[in-house]
Amino acid sequence: MQRGRRDSVAFTVVVAALVLLGGVVMAVVAALSGAPGSLALAALLAAVPVGPLVGCFMWLDRYEPEPRNLLVAGLLWGAFAATGAAIVFQGLGLAGGATERDVLGVVAPVTEEVTKGAFLFLLLWWRRHELDGVLDGIVYAGMVGIGFAYTENILYLAAAYDGTDGLGPGGTTALTATFVVRCLISPFAHPFFTAFIGIGVGLAIVSRRTGVRLLAPVVGLALAALLHGVWNYSTVSGTTDFFVVYGTLMFPGFLGVVAFAVYRRRSERPLLARALQDAADRGLLPATDIPWLVDLRARRHARRWARHQGGPMAERAMREYQAAAIELGYLHHRYLRGTAPTDFSVRGQEHVEELRRIRPYISFPGQVVPTR
């Protein structure tokens, strides 16, 4: 556990430092633009799709909610660290003699997916215990993609309004067209690309095969960069090519990833139920508690019941009990699959002790308050 805490500190320090450094790069870019008014307007417009997108990924994350600080870190990483690093690498590509078309079609997709995916690779390296499978990988990838898209959209919207994008004189017409394409028609693009990295990282977590653990994240990164490159080429090849790629590849692919994510979400309940039942058979928690842990509506009802019976403190105790039981369930599932982390027993014991500490002070609907 001491090593785990050191890894957590290292992750926090590295992510915070790189986010700060990326923020400095973006501040320089903003200062050089010389148009603070345009950037402010662009920031407001770019924020339009952020809320709905975040809400979708939070919905996927409801069965075993990830730590909010890590989700926020993913957003900040995408918005500052990944965008700042991508701008630097693409600038180096142009300085090295690459054409703008080459940068857009090759350099940008590779550098942007590598810099976005770096957050998931850092999670895999230092915060591996936070990842329980493919769905977690998709959620973190989505947050990074949303953050990246937000900052990138600010730059594109401001350039369209100022007429510095090389596509026309600018103004409200250009701004509106860019807003429609980037914020209404394709707000999912960056989360969609990076989701393949998340799937690869998730497969590396759940697989028992060494080859899959090593290759899945790399294959996910390659697919993300490939799709990103096809998308970028379509945006400069003409309106017809753009809508052909959008209609035949990107939107169907996006729907496929959505269907896969929803399927994985639906599988969370039986997965958690089986793991908790096995844990209950081993005496780690009461089997009668399981129905109030594996169903989302039952969880909410139990928290409302606790608040009605004992006030805010009772509701907080119920929430903490549910969180510890859910963490134990997913950890136990990885144990049953043979993919448990090296500190499985210590983490599991911590969860069990937490459950036993809280259980005397809570009751579920229809149950009497247990006596100590």
mmCIF file of C-alpha atoms in Angstrom, residues 48-344:
data_model
loop_
_atom_site.group_PDB
_atom_site.id
_atom_site.type_symbol
_atom_site.label_atom_id
_atom_site.label_comp_id
_atom_site.label_asym_id
_atom_site.label_seq_id
_atom_site.Cartn_x
_atom_site.Cartn_y
_atom_site.Cartn_z
ATOM 1 C CA VAL A 48 -22.118 24.380 -25.623
ATOM 2 C CA PRO A 49 -21.481 20.645 -26.283
ATOM 3 C CA VAL A 50 -19.332 20.088 -23.183
ATOM 4 C CA GLY A 51 -22.173 19.644 -20.691
ATOM 5 C CA PRO A 52 -24.164 17.097 -22.729
ATOM 6 C CA LEU A 53 -21.024 15.101 -23.560
ATOM 7 C CA VAL A 54 -19.851 14.992 -19.948
ATOM 8 C CA GLY A 55 -23.355 13.965 -18.919
ATOM 9 C CA CYS A 56 -23.284 11.025 -21.344
ATOM 10 C CA PHE A 57 -20.008 9.696 -19.966
ATOM 11 C CA MET A 58 -21.155 10.220 -16.387
ATOM 12 C CA TRP A 59 -24.234 8.136 -17.220
ATOM 13 C CA LEU A 60 -21.961 5.344 -18.429
ATOM 14 C CA ASP A 61 -20.014 5.619 -15.173
ATOM 15 C CA ARG A 62 -22.944 5.222 -12.765
ATOM 16 C CA TYR A 63 -22.479 1.600 -11.668
ATOM 17 C CA GLU A 64 -18.984 2.084 -10.322
ATOM 18 C CA PRO A 65 -18.349 5.839 -10.294
ATOM 19 C CA GLU A 66 -14.757 6.836 -10.859
ATOM 20 C CA PRO A 67 -13.139 9.353 -8.483
ATOM 21 C CA ARG A 68 -14.307 12.816 -9.456
ATOM 22 C CA ASN A 69 -10.819 14.234 -9.061
ATOM 23 C CA LEU A 70 -9.511 11.811 -11.699
ATOM 24 C CA LEU A 71 -12.329 12.642 -14.104
ATOM 25 C CA VAL A 72 -11.598 16.353 -13.681
ATOM 26 C CA ALA A 73 -7.895 15.612 -14.159
ATOM 27 C CA GLY A 74 -8.769 13.908 -17.452
ATOM 28 C CA LEU A 75 -10.678 16.993 -18.624
ATOM 29 C CA LEU A 76 -7.831 19.307 -17.644
ATOM 30 C CA TRP A 77 -5.271 17.028 -19.260
ATOM 31 C CA GLY A 78 -7.153 17.138 -22.545
ATOM 32 C CA ALA A 79 -7.765 20.887 -22.363
ATOM 33 C CA PHE A 80 -4.205 21.928 -21.500
ATOM 34 C CA ALA A 81 -1.519 19.231 -21.388
ATOM 35 C CA ALA A 82 -2.564 17.381 -24.548
ATOM 36 C CA THR A 83 -3.411 20.479 -26.584
ATOM 37 C CA GLY A 84 -0.265 22.318 -25.518
ATOM 38 C CA ALA A 85 1.976 19.351 -26.336
ATOM 39 C CA ALA A 86 0.212 18.753 -29.670
ATOM 40 C CA ILE A 87 0.727 22.384 -30.696
ATOM 41 C CA VAL A 88 4.430 22.158 -29.865
ATOM 42 C CA PHE A 89 4.918 18.898 -31.799
ATOM 43 C CA GLN A 90 2.993 20.164 -34.800
ATOM 44 C CA GLY A 91 5.022 23.366 -34.778
ATOM 45 C CA LEU A 92 8.180 21.277 -34.810
ATOM 46 C CA GLY A 93 6.779 19.342 -37.776
ATOM 47 C CA LEU A 94 6.208 22.532 -39.738
ATOM 48 C CA ALA A 95 9.656 23.807 -38.777
ATOM 49 C CA GLY A 96 11.113 20.507 -39.996
ATOM 50 C CA GLY A 97 9.732 21.027 -43.496
ATOM 51 C CA ALA A 98 6.405 19.200 -43.350
ATOM 52 C CA THR A 99 3.604 20.740 -45.382
ATOM 53 C CA GLU A 100 0.409 21.922 -43.733
ATOM 54 C CA ARG A 101 -1.464 19.052 -45.397
ATOM 55 C CA ASP A 102 1.036 16.543 -44.003
ATOM 56 C CA VAL A 103 0.739 18.075 -40.539
ATOM 57 C CA LEU A 104 -3.049 17.974 -40.691
ATOM 58 C CA GLY A 105 -3.288 14.445 -42.067
ATOM 59 C CA VAL A 106 -0.381 12.678 -40.358
ATOM 60 C CA VAL A 107 1.417 14.703 -37.700
ATOM 61 C CA ALA A 108 -1.705 16.080 -36.010
ATOM 62 C CA PRO A 109 -3.588 12.768 -35.680
ATOM 63 C CA VAL A 110 -0.545 10.964 -34.308
ATOM 64 C CA THR A 111 0.610 13.675 -31.906
ATOM 65 C CA GLU A 112 -2.888 14.475 -30.667
ATOM 66 C CA GLU A 113 -3.824 10.869 -29.978
ATOM 67 C CA VAL A 114 -0.470 10.177 -28.340
ATOM 68 C CA THR A 115 -0.768 13.217 -26.081
ATOM 69 C CA LYS A 116 -4.391 12.429 -25.209
ATOM 70 C CA GLY A 117 -3.643 8.747 -24.691
ATOM 71 C CA ALA A 118 -0.733 9.581 -22.396
ATOM 72 C CA PHE A 119 -3.217 10.254 -19.601
ATOM 73 C CA LEU A 120 -4.630 6.737 -19.878
ATOM 74 C CA PHE A 121 -1.147 5.250 -20.030
ATOM 75 C CA LEU A 122 -0.237 7.152 -16.854
ATOM 76 C CA LEU A 123 -3.362 5.739 -15.215
ATOM 77 C CA LEU A 124 -2.385 2.271 -16.383
ATOM 78 C CA TRP A 125 1.106 2.681 -14.967
ATOM 79 C CA TRP A 126 0.477 4.488 -11.670
ATOM 80 C CA ARG A 127 -3.262 4.240 -10.890
ATOM 81 C CA ARG A 128 -4.005 0.830 -12.342
ATOM 82 C CA HIS A 129 -6.266 -0.094 -9.428
ATOM 83 C CA GLU A 130 -8.725 2.622 -10.518
ATOM 84 C CA LEU A 131 -9.316 0.819 -13.821
ATOM 85 C CA ASP A 132 -11.689 -2.123 -13.620
ATOM 86 C CA GLY A 133 -12.240 -2.758 -17.311
ATOM 87 C CA VAL A 134 -13.154 -1.483 -20.734
ATOM 88 C CA LEU A 135 -15.953 0.816 -19.570
ATOM 89 C CA ASP A 136 -13.607 2.692 -17.234
ATOM 90 C CA GLY A 137 -11.163 3.131 -20.096
ATOM 91 C CA ILE A 138 -13.898 4.572 -22.320
ATOM 92 C CA VAL A 139 -15.020 6.983 -19.601
ATOM 93 C CA TYR A 140 -11.537 8.357 -18.947
ATOM 94 C CA ALA A 141 -10.815 8.554 -22.683
ATOM 95 C CA GLY A 142 -14.056 10.446 -23.182
ATOM 96 C CA MET A 143 -13.175 13.007 -20.540
ATOM 97 C CA VAL A 144 -9.764 13.620 -22.078
ATOM 98 C CA GLY A 145 -11.314 13.910 -25.544
ATOM 99 C CA ILE A 146 -13.938 16.388 -24.326
ATOM 100 C CA GLY A 147 -11.274 18.586 -22.737
ATOM 101 C CA PHE A 148 -9.130 18.488 -25.877
ATOM 102 C CA ALA A 149 -12.066 19.269 -28.167
ATOM 103 C CA TYR A 150 -13.076 22.233 -26.012
ATOM 104 C CA THR A 151 -9.725 23.971 -26.292
ATOM 105 C CA GLU A 152 -9.295 23.084 -29.962
ATOM 106 C CA ASN A 153 -12.772 24.403 -30.753
ATOM 107 C CA ILE A 154 -11.908 27.702 -29.080
ATOM 108 C CA LEU A 155 -8.928 28.101 -31.407
ATOM 109 C CA TYR A 156 -10.889 27.129 -34.523
ATOM 110 C CA LEU A 157 -13.886 29.304 -33.685
ATOM 111 C CA ALA A 158 -11.716 32.336 -32.925
ATOM 112 C CA ALA A 159 -9.715 31.851 -36.141
ATOM 113 C CA ALA A 160 -12.933 31.553 -38.163
ATOM 114 C CA TYR A 161 -14.322 34.746 -36.678
ATOM 115 C CA ASP A 162 -11.080 36.679 -37.175
ATOM 116 C CA GLY A 163 -10.551 35.321 -40.689
ATOM 117 C CA THR A 164 -7.127 33.912 -39.791
ATOM 118 C CA ASP A 165 -7.969 30.334 -40.757
ATOM 119 C CA GLY A 166 -7.259 30.985 -44.448
ATOM 120 C CA LEU A 167 -10.811 30.054 -45.470
ATOM 121 C CA GLY A 168 -12.358 33.488 -45.898
ATOM 122 C CA PRO A 169 -12.791 36.989 -44.509
ATOM 123 C CA GLY A 170 -14.232 35.770 -41.229
ATOM 124 C CA GLY A 171 -17.129 37.322 -39.366
ATOM 125 C CA THR A 172 -20.301 35.855 -37.955
ATOM 126 C CA THR A 173 -21.062 33.752 -41.031
ATOM 127 C CA ALA A 174 -17.742 31.911 -40.819
ATOM 128 C CA LEU A 175 -18.104 31.608 -37.060
ATOM 129 C CA THR A 176 -21.576 30.108 -37.405
ATOM 130 C CA ALA A 177 -20.467 27.600 -40.045
ATOM 131 C CA THR A 178 -17.542 26.455 -37.898
ATOM 132 C CA PHE A 179 -19.759 26.225 -34.821
ATOM 133 C CA VAL A 180 -22.298 24.073 -36.650
ATOM 134 C CA VAL A 181 -19.662 21.668 -38.000
ATOM 135 C CA ARG A 182 -17.498 21.353 -34.902
ATOM 136 C CA CYS A 183 -19.941 21.841 -32.016
ATOM 137 C CA LEU A 184 -23.217 20.500 -33.406
ATOM 138 C CA ILE A 185 -22.458 17.991 -36.176
ATOM 139 C CA SER A 186 -19.246 16.456 -34.818
ATOM 140 C CA PRO A 187 -18.781 17.275 -31.108
ATOM 141 C CA PHE A 188 -18.104 13.589 -30.473
ATOM 142 C CA ALA A 189 -15.066 13.370 -32.790
ATOM 143 C CA HIS A 190 -12.236 13.599 -30.248
ATOM 144 C CA PRO A 191 -13.948 11.459 -27.565
ATOM 145 C CA PHE A 192 -14.721 8.925 -30.323
ATOM 146 C CA PHE A 193 -11.111 8.674 -31.506
ATOM 147 C CA THR A 194 -9.641 8.454 -28.016
ATOM 148 C CA ALA A 195 -12.256 5.887 -26.953
ATOM 149 C CA PHE A 196 -10.269 3.278 -28.893
ATOM 150 C CA ILE A 197 -7.263 3.957 -26.658
ATOM 151 C CA GLY A 198 -9.559 3.573 -23.660
ATOM 152 C CA ILE A 199 -10.839 0.256 -24.994
ATOM 153 C CA GLY A 200 -7.262 -0.930 -25.488
ATOM 154 C CA VAL A 201 -6.285 0.075 -21.959
ATOM 155 C CA GLY A 202 -9.414 -1.605 -20.578
ATOM 156 C CA LEU A 203 -8.606 -4.832 -22.406
ATOM 157 C CA ALA A 204 -5.095 -4.697 -20.960
ATOM 158 C CA ILE A 205 -6.672 -4.592 -17.493
ATOM 159 C CA VAL A 206 -9.093 -7.497 -17.904
ATOM 160 C CA SER A 207 -7.009 -9.852 -20.041
ATOM 161 C CA ARG A 208 -4.997 -12.715 -18.598
ATOM 162 C CA ARG A 209 -2.807 -12.938 -21.709
ATOM 163 C CA THR A 210 0.493 -11.069 -21.680
ATOM 164 C CA GLY A 211 0.322 -10.407 -25.404
ATOM 165 C CA VAL A 212 -3.081 -8.734 -25.121
ATOM 166 C CA ARG A 213 -1.939 -6.675 -22.160
ATOM 167 C CA LEU A 214 1.000 -5.347 -24.150
ATOM 168 C CA LEU A 215 -0.571 -4.953 -27.589
ATOM 169 C CA ALA A 216 -4.143 -3.841 -26.862
ATOM 170 C CA PRO A 217 -3.243 -0.243 -25.837
ATOM 171 C CA VAL A 218 -0.897 0.076 -28.843
ATOM 172 C CA VAL A 219 -3.545 -1.199 -31.255
ATOM 173 C CA GLY A 220 -6.092 1.150 -29.685
ATOM 174 C CA LEU A 221 -3.723 4.081 -30.180
ATOM 175 C CA ALA A 222 -3.078 3.085 -33.813
ATOM 176 C CA LEU A 223 -6.817 2.866 -34.560
ATOM 177 C CA ALA A 224 -7.433 6.240 -32.910
ATOM 178 C CA ALA A 225 -4.703 7.901 -34.986
ATOM 179 C CA LEU A 226 -5.885 6.208 -38.195
ATOM 180 C CA LEU A 227 -9.501 7.306 -37.799
ATOM 181 C CA HIS A 228 -8.345 10.778 -36.783
ATOM 182 C CA GLY A 229 -6.201 11.014 -39.916
ATOM 183 C CA VAL A 230 -9.056 9.937 -42.205
ATOM 184 C CA TRP A 231 -11.293 12.504 -40.530
ATOM 185 C CA ASN A 232 -8.748 15.302 -40.949
ATOM 186 C CA TYR A 233 -8.184 14.524 -44.622
ATOM 187 C CA SER A 234 -11.924 14.586 -45.253
ATOM 188 C CA THR A 235 -12.196 18.084 -43.774
ATOM 189 C CA VAL A 236 -9.793 19.525 -46.382
ATOM 190 C CA SER A 237 -10.857 17.411 -49.361
ATOM 191 C CA GLY A 238 -14.131 19.188 -49.992
ATOM 192 C CA THR A 239 -17.651 19.192 -48.634
ATOM 193 C CA THR A 240 -18.674 16.074 -50.541
ATOM 194 C CA ASP A 241 -15.772 13.985 -49.213
ATOM 195 C CA PHE A 242 -16.408 15.243 -45.699
ATOM 196 C CA PHE A 243 -20.042 14.140 -45.661
ATOM 197 C CA VAL A 244 -19.197 10.829 -47.353
ATOM 198 C CA VAL A 245 -16.641 10.028 -44.637
ATOM 199 C CA TYR A 246 -18.980 11.349 -41.960
ATOM 200 C CA GLY A 247 -21.970 9.321 -43.163
ATOM 201 C CA THR A 248 -20.253 6.066 -44.107
ATOM 202 C CA LEU A 249 -17.479 5.780 -41.517
ATOM 203 C CA MET A 250 -17.456 8.243 -38.650
ATOM 204 C CA PHE A 251 -21.092 8.397 -37.604
ATOM 205 C CA PRO A 252 -21.707 4.631 -37.984
ATOM 206 C CA GLY A 253 -18.451 3.990 -36.128
ATOM 207 C CA PHE A 254 -19.534 6.361 -33.396
ATOM 208 C CA LEU A 255 -22.884 4.574 -33.088
ATOM 209 C CA GLY A 256 -21.005 1.274 -32.887
ATOM 210 C CA VAL A 257 -18.849 2.506 -30.013
ATOM 211 C CA VAL A 258 -21.950 3.885 -28.272
ATOM 212 C CA ALA A 259 -23.724 0.523 -28.641
ATOM 213 C CA PHE A 260 -20.639 -1.275 -27.321
ATOM 214 C CA ALA A 261 -20.380 1.083 -24.326
ATOM 215 C CA VAL A 262 -24.083 0.678 -23.511
ATOM 216 C CA TYR A 263 -23.709 -3.104 -23.776
ATOM 217 C CA ARG A 264 -20.766 -2.998 -21.372
ATOM 218 C CA ARG A 265 -22.794 -0.827 -19.004
ATOM 219 C CA ARG A 266 -25.696 -3.297 -19.079
ATOM 220 C CA SER A 267 -23.293 -6.109 -18.209
ATOM 221 C CA GLU A 268 -22.130 -4.277 -15.074
ATOM 222 C CA ARG A 269 -25.112 -5.313 -12.957
ATOM 223 C CA PRO A 270 -24.857 -9.110 -13.414
ATOM 224 C CA LEU A 271 -21.063 -8.867 -13.136
ATOM 225 C CA LEU A 272 -21.325 -7.027 -9.821
ATOM 226 C CA ALA A 273 -24.084 -9.338 -8.559
ATOM 227 C CA ARG A 274 -22.029 -12.472 -9.210
ATOM 228 C CA ALA A 275 -18.914 -11.038 -7.588
ATOM 229 C CA LEU A 276 -20.752 -9.812 -4.499
ATOM 230 C CA GLN A 277 -22.616 -13.112 -4.131
ATOM 231 C CA ASP A 278 -19.308 -14.964 -4.141
ATOM 232 C CA ALA A 279 -17.933 -12.464 -1.627
ATOM 233 C CA ALA A 280 -21.024 -12.999 0.546
ATOM 234 C CA ASP A 281 -20.560 -16.772 0.343
ATOM 235 C CA ARG A 282 -17.095 -16.190 1.790
ATOM 236 C CA GLY A 283 -18.553 -14.171 4.661
ATOM 237 C CA LEU A 284 -17.280 -10.771 3.504
ATOM 238 C CA LEU A 285 -20.689 -9.049 3.588
ATOM 239 C CA PRO A 286 -24.351 -10.008 4.199
ATOM 240 C CA ALA A 287 -26.006 -11.556 1.156
ATOM 241 C CA THR A 288 -29.221 -9.689 1.986
ATOM 242 C CA ASP A 289 -27.467 -6.403 1.187
ATOM 243 C CA ILE A 290 -26.700 -7.339 -2.423
ATOM 244 C CA PRO A 291 -30.051 -6.305 -4.005
ATOM 245 C CA TRP A 292 -29.529 -2.813 -2.548
ATOM 246 C CA LEU A 293 -26.063 -2.586 -4.107
ATOM 247 C CA VAL A 294 -26.401 -3.909 -7.660
ATOM 248 C CA ASP A 295 -29.490 -1.947 -8.764
ATOM 249 C CA LEU A 296 -29.158 1.797 -9.307
ATOM 250 C CA ARG A 297 -32.741 2.615 -8.330
ATOM 251 C CA ALA A 298 -32.428 0.459 -5.236
ATOM 252 C CA ARG A 299 -29.256 2.325 -4.269
ATOM 253 C CA ARG A 300 -31.036 5.666 -4.513
ATOM 254 C CA HIS A 301 -34.022 4.325 -2.576
ATOM 255 C CA ALA A 302 -31.717 3.031 0.173
ATOM 256 C CA ARG A 303 -30.042 6.430 0.491
ATOM 257 C CA ARG A 304 -33.410 8.200 0.672
ATOM 258 C CA TRP A 305 -34.565 5.671 3.260
ATOM 259 C CA ALA A 306 -31.420 6.262 5.319
ATOM 260 C CA ARG A 307 -31.907 10.034 5.192
ATOM 261 C CA HIS A 308 -35.551 9.678 6.224
ATOM 262 C CA GLN A 309 -34.627 7.384 9.113
ATOM 263 C CA GLY A 310 -31.503 9.063 10.416
ATOM 264 C CA GLY A 311 -30.860 12.332 8.613
ATOM 265 C CA PRO A 312 -27.838 13.442 6.567
ATOM 266 C CA MET A 313 -25.328 11.462 8.631
ATOM 267 C CA ALA A 314 -27.231 8.227 8.030
ATOM 268 C CA GLU A 315 -27.421 9.001 4.310
ATOM 269 C CA ARG A 316 -23.677 9.625 4.241
ATOM 270 C CA ALA A 317 -23.035 6.324 6.030
ATOM 271 C CA MET A 318 -25.226 4.505 3.493
ATOM 272 C CA ARG A 319 -23.405 6.165 0.614
ATOM 273 C CA GLU A 320 -20.015 5.186 2.052
ATOM 274 C CA TYR A 321 -21.187 1.616 2.663
ATOM 275 C CA GLN A 322 -22.443 1.301 -0.899
ATOM 276 C CA ALA A 323 -19.214 2.748 -2.301
ATOM 277 C CA ALA A 324 -17.028 0.353 -0.298
ATOM 278 C CA ALA A 325 -19.193 -2.643 -1.259
ATOM 279 C CA ILE A 326 -19.088 -1.715 -4.951
ATOM 280 C CA GLU A 327 -15.307 -1.313 -4.866
ATOM 281 C CA LEU A 328 -15.054 -4.690 -3.128
ATOM 282 C CA GLY A 329 -17.318 -6.249 -5.759
ATOM 283 C CA TYR A 330 -15.240 -5.069 -8.702
ATOM 284 C CA LEU A 331 -12.007 -5.990 -6.980
ATOM 285 C CA HIS A 332 -13.411 -9.443 -6.206
ATOM 286 C CA HIS A 333 -14.510 -9.808 -9.827
ATOM 287 C CA ARG A 334 -10.922 -9.234 -10.960
ATOM 288 C CA TYR A 335 -9.786 -11.811 -8.405
ATOM 289 C CA LEU A 336 -12.251 -14.369 -9.779
ATOM 290 C CA ARG A 337 -11.020 -13.668 -13.327
ATOM 291 C CA GLY A 338 -7.403 -14.043 -12.305
ATOM 292 C CA THR A 339 -6.494 -10.438 -13.119
ATOM 293 C CA ALA A 340 -6.389 -8.982 -9.606
ATOM 294 C CA PRO A 341 -3.766 -6.303 -8.851
ATOM 295 C CA THR A 342 -0.743 -7.296 -6.808
ATOM 296 C CA ASP A 343 -2.081 -5.529 -3.710
ATOM 297 C CA PHE A 344 -5.472 -7.216 -4.037
#
